[in-house]
Each structure stands twice: as C-alpha cells, then as structure tokens.
Coordinates of C-alpha atoms and ligand atoms in Angstrom, one line a residue:
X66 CA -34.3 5.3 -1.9
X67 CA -32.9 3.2 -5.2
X68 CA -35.3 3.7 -8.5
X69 CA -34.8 1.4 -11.1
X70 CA -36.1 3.2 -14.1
X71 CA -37.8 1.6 -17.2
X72 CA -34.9 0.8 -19.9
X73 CA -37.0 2.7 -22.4
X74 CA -37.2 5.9 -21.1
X75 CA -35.0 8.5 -22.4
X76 CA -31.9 10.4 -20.2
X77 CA -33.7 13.1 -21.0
X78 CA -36.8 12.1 -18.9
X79 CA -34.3 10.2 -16.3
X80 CA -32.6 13.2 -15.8
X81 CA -35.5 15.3 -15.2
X82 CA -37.3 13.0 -12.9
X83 CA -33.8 13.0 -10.6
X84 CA -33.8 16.5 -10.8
X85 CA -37.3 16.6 -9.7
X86 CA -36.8 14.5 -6.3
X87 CA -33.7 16.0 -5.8
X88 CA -31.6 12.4 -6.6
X89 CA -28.5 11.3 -8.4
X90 CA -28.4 10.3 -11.9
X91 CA -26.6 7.1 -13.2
X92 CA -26.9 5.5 -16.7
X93 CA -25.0 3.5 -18.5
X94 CA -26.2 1.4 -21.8
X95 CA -28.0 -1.0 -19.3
X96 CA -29.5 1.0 -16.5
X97 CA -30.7 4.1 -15.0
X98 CA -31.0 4.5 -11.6
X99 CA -32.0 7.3 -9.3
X100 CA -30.5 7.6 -5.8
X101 CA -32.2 9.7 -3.5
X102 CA -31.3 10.7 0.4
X103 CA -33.0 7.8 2.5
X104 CA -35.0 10.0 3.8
X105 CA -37.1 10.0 1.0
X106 CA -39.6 6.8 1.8
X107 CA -41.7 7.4 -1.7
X108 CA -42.0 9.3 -4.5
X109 CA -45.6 10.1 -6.8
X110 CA -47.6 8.2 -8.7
X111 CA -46.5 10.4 -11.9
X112 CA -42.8 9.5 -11.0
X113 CA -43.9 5.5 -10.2
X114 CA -44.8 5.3 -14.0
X115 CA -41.2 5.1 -14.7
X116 CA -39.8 3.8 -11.9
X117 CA -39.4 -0.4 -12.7
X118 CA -37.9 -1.6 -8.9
X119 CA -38.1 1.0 -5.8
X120 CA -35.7 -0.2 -2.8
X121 CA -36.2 2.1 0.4
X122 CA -33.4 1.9 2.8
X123 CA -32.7 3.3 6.1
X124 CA -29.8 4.8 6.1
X125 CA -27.8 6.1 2.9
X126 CA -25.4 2.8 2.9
X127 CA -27.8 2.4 0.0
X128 CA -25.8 1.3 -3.4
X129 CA -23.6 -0.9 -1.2
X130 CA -26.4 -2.5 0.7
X131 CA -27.2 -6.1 1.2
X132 CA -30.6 -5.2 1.4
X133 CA -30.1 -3.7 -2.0
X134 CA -27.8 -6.4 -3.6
X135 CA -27.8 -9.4 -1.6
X136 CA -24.3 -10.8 -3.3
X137 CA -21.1 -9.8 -2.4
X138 CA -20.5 -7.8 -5.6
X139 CA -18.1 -9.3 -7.9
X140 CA -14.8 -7.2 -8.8
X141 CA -12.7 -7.7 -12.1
X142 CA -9.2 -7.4 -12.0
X143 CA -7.8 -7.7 -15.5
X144 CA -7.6 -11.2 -15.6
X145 CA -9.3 -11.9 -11.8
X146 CA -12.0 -12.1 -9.5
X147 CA -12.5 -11.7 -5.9
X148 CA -16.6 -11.2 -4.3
X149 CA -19.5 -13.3 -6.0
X150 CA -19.3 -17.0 -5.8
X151 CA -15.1 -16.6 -6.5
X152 CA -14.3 -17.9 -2.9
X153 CA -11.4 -16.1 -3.7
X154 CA -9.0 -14.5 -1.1
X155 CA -6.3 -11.9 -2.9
X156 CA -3.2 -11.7 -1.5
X157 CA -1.4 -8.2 -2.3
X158 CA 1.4 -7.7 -1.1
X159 CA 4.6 -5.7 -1.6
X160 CA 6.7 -2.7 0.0
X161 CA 5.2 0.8 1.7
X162 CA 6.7 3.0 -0.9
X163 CA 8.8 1.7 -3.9
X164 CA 12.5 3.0 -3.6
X165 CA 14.6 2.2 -6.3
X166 CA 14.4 -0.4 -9.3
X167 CA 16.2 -3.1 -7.7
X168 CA 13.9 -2.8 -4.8
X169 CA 10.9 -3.3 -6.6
X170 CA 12.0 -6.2 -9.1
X171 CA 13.5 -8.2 -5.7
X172 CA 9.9 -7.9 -4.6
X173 CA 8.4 -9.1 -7.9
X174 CA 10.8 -11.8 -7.8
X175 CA 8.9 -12.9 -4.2
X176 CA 5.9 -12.6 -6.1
X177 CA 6.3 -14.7 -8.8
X178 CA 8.1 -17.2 -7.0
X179 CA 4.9 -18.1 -4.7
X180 CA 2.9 -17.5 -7.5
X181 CA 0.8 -14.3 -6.6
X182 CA -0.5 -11.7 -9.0
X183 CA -0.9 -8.0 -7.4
X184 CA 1.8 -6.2 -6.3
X185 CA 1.8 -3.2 -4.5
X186 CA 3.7 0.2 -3.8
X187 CA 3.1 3.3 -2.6
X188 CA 4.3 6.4 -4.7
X189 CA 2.9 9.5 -3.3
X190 CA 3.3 8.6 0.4
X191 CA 0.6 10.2 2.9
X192 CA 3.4 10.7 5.8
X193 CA 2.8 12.2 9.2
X194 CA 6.0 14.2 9.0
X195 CA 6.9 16.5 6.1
X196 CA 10.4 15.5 6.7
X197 CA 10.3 12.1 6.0
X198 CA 10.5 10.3 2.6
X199 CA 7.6 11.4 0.7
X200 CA 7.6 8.6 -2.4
X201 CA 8.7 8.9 -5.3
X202 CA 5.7 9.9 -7.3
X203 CA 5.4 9.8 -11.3
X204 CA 8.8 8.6 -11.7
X205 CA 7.6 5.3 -9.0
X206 CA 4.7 4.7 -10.7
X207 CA 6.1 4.2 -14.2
X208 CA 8.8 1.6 -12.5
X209 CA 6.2 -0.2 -11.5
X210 CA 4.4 0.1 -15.0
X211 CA 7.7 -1.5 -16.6
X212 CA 7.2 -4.5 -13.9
X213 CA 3.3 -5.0 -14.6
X214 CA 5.2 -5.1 -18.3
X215 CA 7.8 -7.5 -17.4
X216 CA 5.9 -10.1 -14.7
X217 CA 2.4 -10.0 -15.7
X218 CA 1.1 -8.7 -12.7
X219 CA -1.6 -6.4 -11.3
X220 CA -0.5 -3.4 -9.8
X221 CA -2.1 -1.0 -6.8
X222 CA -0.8 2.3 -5.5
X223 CA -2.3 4.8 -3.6
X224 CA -3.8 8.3 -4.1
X225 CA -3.0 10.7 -1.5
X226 CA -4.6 14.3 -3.0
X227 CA -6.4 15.1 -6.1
X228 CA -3.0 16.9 -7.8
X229 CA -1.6 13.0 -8.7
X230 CA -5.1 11.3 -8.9
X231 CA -5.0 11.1 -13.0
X232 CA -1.2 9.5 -12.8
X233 CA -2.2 6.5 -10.1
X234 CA -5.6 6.1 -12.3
X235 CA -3.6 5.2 -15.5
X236 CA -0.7 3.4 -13.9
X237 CA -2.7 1.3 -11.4
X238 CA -4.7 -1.4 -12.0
X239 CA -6.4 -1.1 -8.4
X240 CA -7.0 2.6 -7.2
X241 CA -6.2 2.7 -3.5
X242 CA -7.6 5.4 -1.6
X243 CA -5.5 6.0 2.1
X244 CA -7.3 6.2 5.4
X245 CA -6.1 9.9 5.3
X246 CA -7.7 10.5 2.1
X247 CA -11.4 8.7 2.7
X248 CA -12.3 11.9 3.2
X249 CA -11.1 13.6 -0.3
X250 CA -14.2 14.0 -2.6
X251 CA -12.1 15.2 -4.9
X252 CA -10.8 11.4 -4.8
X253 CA -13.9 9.6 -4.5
X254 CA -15.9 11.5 -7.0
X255 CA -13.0 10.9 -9.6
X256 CA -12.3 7.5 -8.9
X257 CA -16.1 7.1 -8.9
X258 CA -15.8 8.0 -12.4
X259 CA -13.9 5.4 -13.7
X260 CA -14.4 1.5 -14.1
X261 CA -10.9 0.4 -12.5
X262 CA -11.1 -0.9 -9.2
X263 CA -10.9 1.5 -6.1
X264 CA -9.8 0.0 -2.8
X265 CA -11.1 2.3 -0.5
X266 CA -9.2 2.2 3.0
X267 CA -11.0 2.8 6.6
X268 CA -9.9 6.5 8.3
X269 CA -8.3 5.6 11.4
X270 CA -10.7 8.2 12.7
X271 CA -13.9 7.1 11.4
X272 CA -17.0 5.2 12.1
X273 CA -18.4 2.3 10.0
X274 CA -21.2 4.2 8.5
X275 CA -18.9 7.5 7.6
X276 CA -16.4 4.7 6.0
X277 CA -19.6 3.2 4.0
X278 CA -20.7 6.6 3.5
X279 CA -17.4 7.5 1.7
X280 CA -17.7 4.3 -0.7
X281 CA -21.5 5.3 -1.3
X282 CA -19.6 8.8 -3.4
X283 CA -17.5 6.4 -5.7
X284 CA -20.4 4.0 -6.1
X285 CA -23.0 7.0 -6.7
X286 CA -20.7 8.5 -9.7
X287 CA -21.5 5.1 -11.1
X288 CA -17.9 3.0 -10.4
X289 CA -19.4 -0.5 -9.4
X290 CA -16.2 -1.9 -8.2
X291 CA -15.1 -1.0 -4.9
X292 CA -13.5 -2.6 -2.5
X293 CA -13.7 -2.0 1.5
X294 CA -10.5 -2.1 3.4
X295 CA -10.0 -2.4 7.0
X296 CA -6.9 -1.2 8.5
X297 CA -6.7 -0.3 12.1
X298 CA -8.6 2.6 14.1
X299 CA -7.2 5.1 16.6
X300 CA -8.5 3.6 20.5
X301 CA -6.8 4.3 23.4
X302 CA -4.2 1.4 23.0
X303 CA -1.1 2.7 22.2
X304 CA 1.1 -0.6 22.5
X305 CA 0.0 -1.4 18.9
X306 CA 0.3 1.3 16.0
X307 CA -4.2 1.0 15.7
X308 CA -6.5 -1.6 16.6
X309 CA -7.7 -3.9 13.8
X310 CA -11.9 -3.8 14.1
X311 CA -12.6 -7.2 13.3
X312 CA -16.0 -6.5 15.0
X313 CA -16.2 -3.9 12.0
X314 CA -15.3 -6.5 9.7
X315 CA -18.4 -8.5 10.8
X316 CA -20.6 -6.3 10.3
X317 CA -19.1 -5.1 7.0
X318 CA -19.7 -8.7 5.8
X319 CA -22.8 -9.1 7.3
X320 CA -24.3 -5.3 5.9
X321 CA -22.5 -4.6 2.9
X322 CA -22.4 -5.9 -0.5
X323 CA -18.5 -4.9 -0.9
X324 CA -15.6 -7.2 -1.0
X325 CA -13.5 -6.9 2.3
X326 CA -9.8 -6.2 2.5
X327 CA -7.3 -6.7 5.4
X328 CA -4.4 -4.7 6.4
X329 CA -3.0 -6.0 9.0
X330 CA 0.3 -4.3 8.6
X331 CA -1.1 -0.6 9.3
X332 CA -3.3 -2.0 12.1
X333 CA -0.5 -3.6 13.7
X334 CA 2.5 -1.5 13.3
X335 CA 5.1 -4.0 14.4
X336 CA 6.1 -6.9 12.5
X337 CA 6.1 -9.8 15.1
X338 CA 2.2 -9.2 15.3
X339 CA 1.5 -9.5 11.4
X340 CA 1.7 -13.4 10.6
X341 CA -0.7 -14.0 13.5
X342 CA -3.1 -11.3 12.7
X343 CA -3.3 -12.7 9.2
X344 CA -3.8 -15.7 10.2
X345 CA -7.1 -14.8 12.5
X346 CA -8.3 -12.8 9.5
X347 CA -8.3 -15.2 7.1
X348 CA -10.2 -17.6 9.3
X349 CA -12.8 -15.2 9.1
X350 CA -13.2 -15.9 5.9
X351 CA -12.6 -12.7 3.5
X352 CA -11.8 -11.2 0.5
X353 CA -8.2 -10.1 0.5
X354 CA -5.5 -9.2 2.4
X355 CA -2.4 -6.0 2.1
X356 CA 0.7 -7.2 3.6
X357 CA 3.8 -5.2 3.4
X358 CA 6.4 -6.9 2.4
X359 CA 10.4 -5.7 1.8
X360 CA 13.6 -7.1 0.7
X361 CA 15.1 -5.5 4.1
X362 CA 12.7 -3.7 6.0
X363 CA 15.1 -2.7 8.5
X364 CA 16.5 -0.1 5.7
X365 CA 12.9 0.7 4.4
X366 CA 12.2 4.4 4.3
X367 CA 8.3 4.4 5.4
X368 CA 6.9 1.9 7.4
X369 CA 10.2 0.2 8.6
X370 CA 8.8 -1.9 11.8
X371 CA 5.6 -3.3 10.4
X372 CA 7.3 -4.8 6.9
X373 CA 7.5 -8.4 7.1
X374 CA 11.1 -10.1 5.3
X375 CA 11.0 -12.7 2.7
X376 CA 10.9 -14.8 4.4
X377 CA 8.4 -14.4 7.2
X378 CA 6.5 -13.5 4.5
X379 CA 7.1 -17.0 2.9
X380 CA 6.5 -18.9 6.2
X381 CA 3.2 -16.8 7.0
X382 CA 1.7 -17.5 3.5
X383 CA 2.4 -21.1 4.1
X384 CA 0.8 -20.7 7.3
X385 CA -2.8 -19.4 5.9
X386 CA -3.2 -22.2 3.1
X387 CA -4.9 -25.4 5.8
X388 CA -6.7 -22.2 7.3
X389 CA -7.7 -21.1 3.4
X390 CA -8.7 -24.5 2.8
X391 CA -10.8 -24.3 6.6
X392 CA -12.6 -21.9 5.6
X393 CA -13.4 -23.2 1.7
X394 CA -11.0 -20.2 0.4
X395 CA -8.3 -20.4 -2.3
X396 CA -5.6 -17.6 -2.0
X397 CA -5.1 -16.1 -5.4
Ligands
PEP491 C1 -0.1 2.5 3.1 O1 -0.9 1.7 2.6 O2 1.1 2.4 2.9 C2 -0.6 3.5 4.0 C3 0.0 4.7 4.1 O3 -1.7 3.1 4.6 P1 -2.9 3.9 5.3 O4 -3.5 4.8 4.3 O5 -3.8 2.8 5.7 O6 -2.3 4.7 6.5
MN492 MN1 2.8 1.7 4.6

C-alpha cells in the first residue's frame, strides 16, 4: 500500500505513523509517502486523517507501478531525457571495460562523430574467472572523467560490490547496477540514496517480479530515477551466450512505470547476432539501448566476441533510424 500523506504534517508525525504500520518513510521538501508490504489492504481511520491518496496494490511492484504512476517516469540525464512524453531512445554505447587512454578516446571519437552523448565503460569488471582481466578500477574511472571533461558527454559504469560503490557514484553520471549485483542491497540501498540515475540490469537468473522487486529497494530509499535493463536470462539454449526476454520486455512496458533498456550485446554473446537483435528491439519501441562497442574487439580483454567494430557499429546505427522513425522514436 502507497500513502500519500498531507504536506502539512510534520516528519515527526510521518515518521511515527510509518513506524506504526510497520512502512517505509520517504520525504523530501514536496512529499511524504509511506510504503507498506501489499499485504496491507488498509490502515485506521486515526491513520486515514493524514493520509491524502491511498493506492493498494497487489503485489509489492508498488513504487514502480503503472497502477501507481500511469507514465513512464521521466529520467534526467544532465542535459537529457528519456521516459515521459520524450519519445526518446538513448543509445549508449562503448567498450566492456576501458583499457588504456587511447582506447577510450578512439571510442569517444565514434561517439562524437555520429553525434551520441553517453558513453560507457566498465571499470570494476564482474568476471566469471578470477584470472581474467578484472578492470581497471579508480584509475579507469577518472580517464573516463577527463573524457566526460574533454567531449561533453554522459558517462555510465558499473558497480560490481559495495567496496567501489562511492567512486562509480561520483564519476558516473548513470549508476549501472550488473545482473550479478541485482542482488547487492548494499548497492541498491545506496544508489537508492542518491538522485543520479541507476540503470539497474536483469540477473540472468531471475524472474520479472524479483528484477522489479530489486528496483522497488532503490526507488523505496527515495531515488526516483531508475532505469530497467534487459539483458539476456540463463534457459537451456546454449548456442547463444542468454536469451533476450522480449516477452519480459512486454510486460515491463506494459506493468511498469520505468524506462526500458536493451542489451543486446550480453544477451547475445556473439557479434554477428547484435545489429539484428537491435534492430527487433527497437521496433518494439523502447527507451534505450547498451551496445558494446571497441576499436578492435578481437584484442579486447572482456567480452571479446560480442563487441561490435566501428564500423558495424556505424552501419547498424544507420540501420535503426527508418525503424526509429517507424516507430515515432528519435535516437538521442
Ligand atoms: C557489462 O555490462 O559489461 C556486464 C558485465 O554486463 P552484465 O552485468 O549484464 O553481465
Ligand atoms: Mn561486457
């Protein structure tokens, strides 16, 4: 259950009515709102006095609800928009892990060439061996800080544990959260805590609700800007590195108030796969899309065989503008 309280009441009083039904506080200079399990249906009459909007949901996908905010919510990045009315399909793109300076200004260089704004690199690496390149942490994310100085652009990096979470939260400009870490509260509830933008990205191993579930902890610390993204669950295929759930997608878009990125890289694992991929999900009409992209992926240290080249990249973003335009979406 959502409860809107009356602006005038004091966080004193808001506090202790959540404390009473057992809910979670948050306030700002606008609101207060109390967030309770669903399983609470209604509260008493002595509570109701404070209480200005009630919404009673059935499941606790509550805060990112359509049936709580009918909009796709809006998210601010520095200078712009994707959800709300925007129309507005953000294309990040950029290498698995940044490797060296050079590396990372050739990718710029892609950027600002098509005109994009939001590159991305991966710093502390979430790898499946501890003997493979691991990222190169602090010293990574400050190269890409003297980019987002030089080009102009917004930058995202991921979050792999809590012990780095600070660094990627003042370097970044989008938070992403890996499918390994959807599970870290330690993450969420931080990242919850601030106002930047969190890209949250599916487990492999995990169901839409538990995926919803984990955006519901950043949303409930009283972060309003998060962003969902798909990027390939574990089946039994094993041709393909995971299988993108576009059914999921649906009923992300159709269920939830959150902007929806895609990763077809991750989901696909091979390279050959990716322009086509992109090209489906963009004809379903969404928010964003993470490509990986490298100067010469065949030498990349994470991620080699999903990495698309200059230029495939250039011919597959060429590809999705008459399918953009299709679908009444304008990639930013
Ligand atoms: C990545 O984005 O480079 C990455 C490791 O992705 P995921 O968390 O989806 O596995
Ligand atoms: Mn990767």
């Amino acid at each position: 259950m959502i409860l809107h309280l009356n602006n005038n009441i004091s966080l004193k009083t808001a506090i202790d009515i959540s404390e009473n039904i057992e809910g979670k506080l948050i306030f700002n200079d606008l609101n207060k709102i109390i967030i309770t399990s669903s399983k609470v249906k209604k509260v008493s009459n002595e509570i109701k006095k404070y209480v200005s909007d009630e919404f009673i949901l059935d499941s606790d996908i509550q805060l990112s609800s359509r049936n709580y905010i009918k909009e796709t919510r809006k998210v601010k990045i520095n200078n712009i928009e994707i959800g709300g009315d925007t129309r507005n399909t953000l294309m990040i793109t950029g290498p698995c892990s940044i490797e060296s300076r050079n590396q990372i200004k050739e990718c710029a260089q892609l950027l600002k060439e098509i005109g994009l704004t939001t590159l991305r690199a991966g710093c502390f690496k979430p790898r499946t061996s501890p003997y493979s390149f691991q990222g190169l942490g602090l010293e990574g994310l400050k190269m890409l800080s003297d980019i987002r100085d030089e080009f102009g652009f917004n930058i995202i990096s991921e979050v792999k544990d809590a012990s780095h979470v600070h660094d990627v939260i003042k370097y970044t400009d989008i938070i992403q959260i890996g499918a390994k870490a959807m599970y870290d509260h330690g993450i969420l509830r931080e990242t919850g805590q601030q106002e930047k933008p969190v890209l949250l990205k599916r487990g492999f191993g995990s169901n839409l609700q538990e995926f919803v579930q984990a955006a519901e902890f950043i949303l409930s610390e009283g972060n309003p800007n998060v962003i969902l993204c798909e990027r390939g669950i574990r089946t039994f295929e094993t041709k393909t590195r995971f299988t993108l759930d576009l059914c999921g997608v649906s009923y992300l878009k159709e269920y939830t108030n959150l902007p929806i990125i895609l990763d077809t890289s991750h989901a696909m694992g091979y390279s050959y796969g990716v322009p086509d991929l992109t090209r489906a999900c963009v004809a379903m009409g969404i928010d964003g899309l993470l490509i990986e992209s490298h100067p010469n992926p065949q030498e990349a240290k994470s991620d080699a065989s999903q990495q698309l080249d200059f230029k495939e990249f250039k011919e597959m973003y060429e590809s999705l503008l008459p399918i953009c335009e299709a679908v009444n979406r304008k990639i930013i």
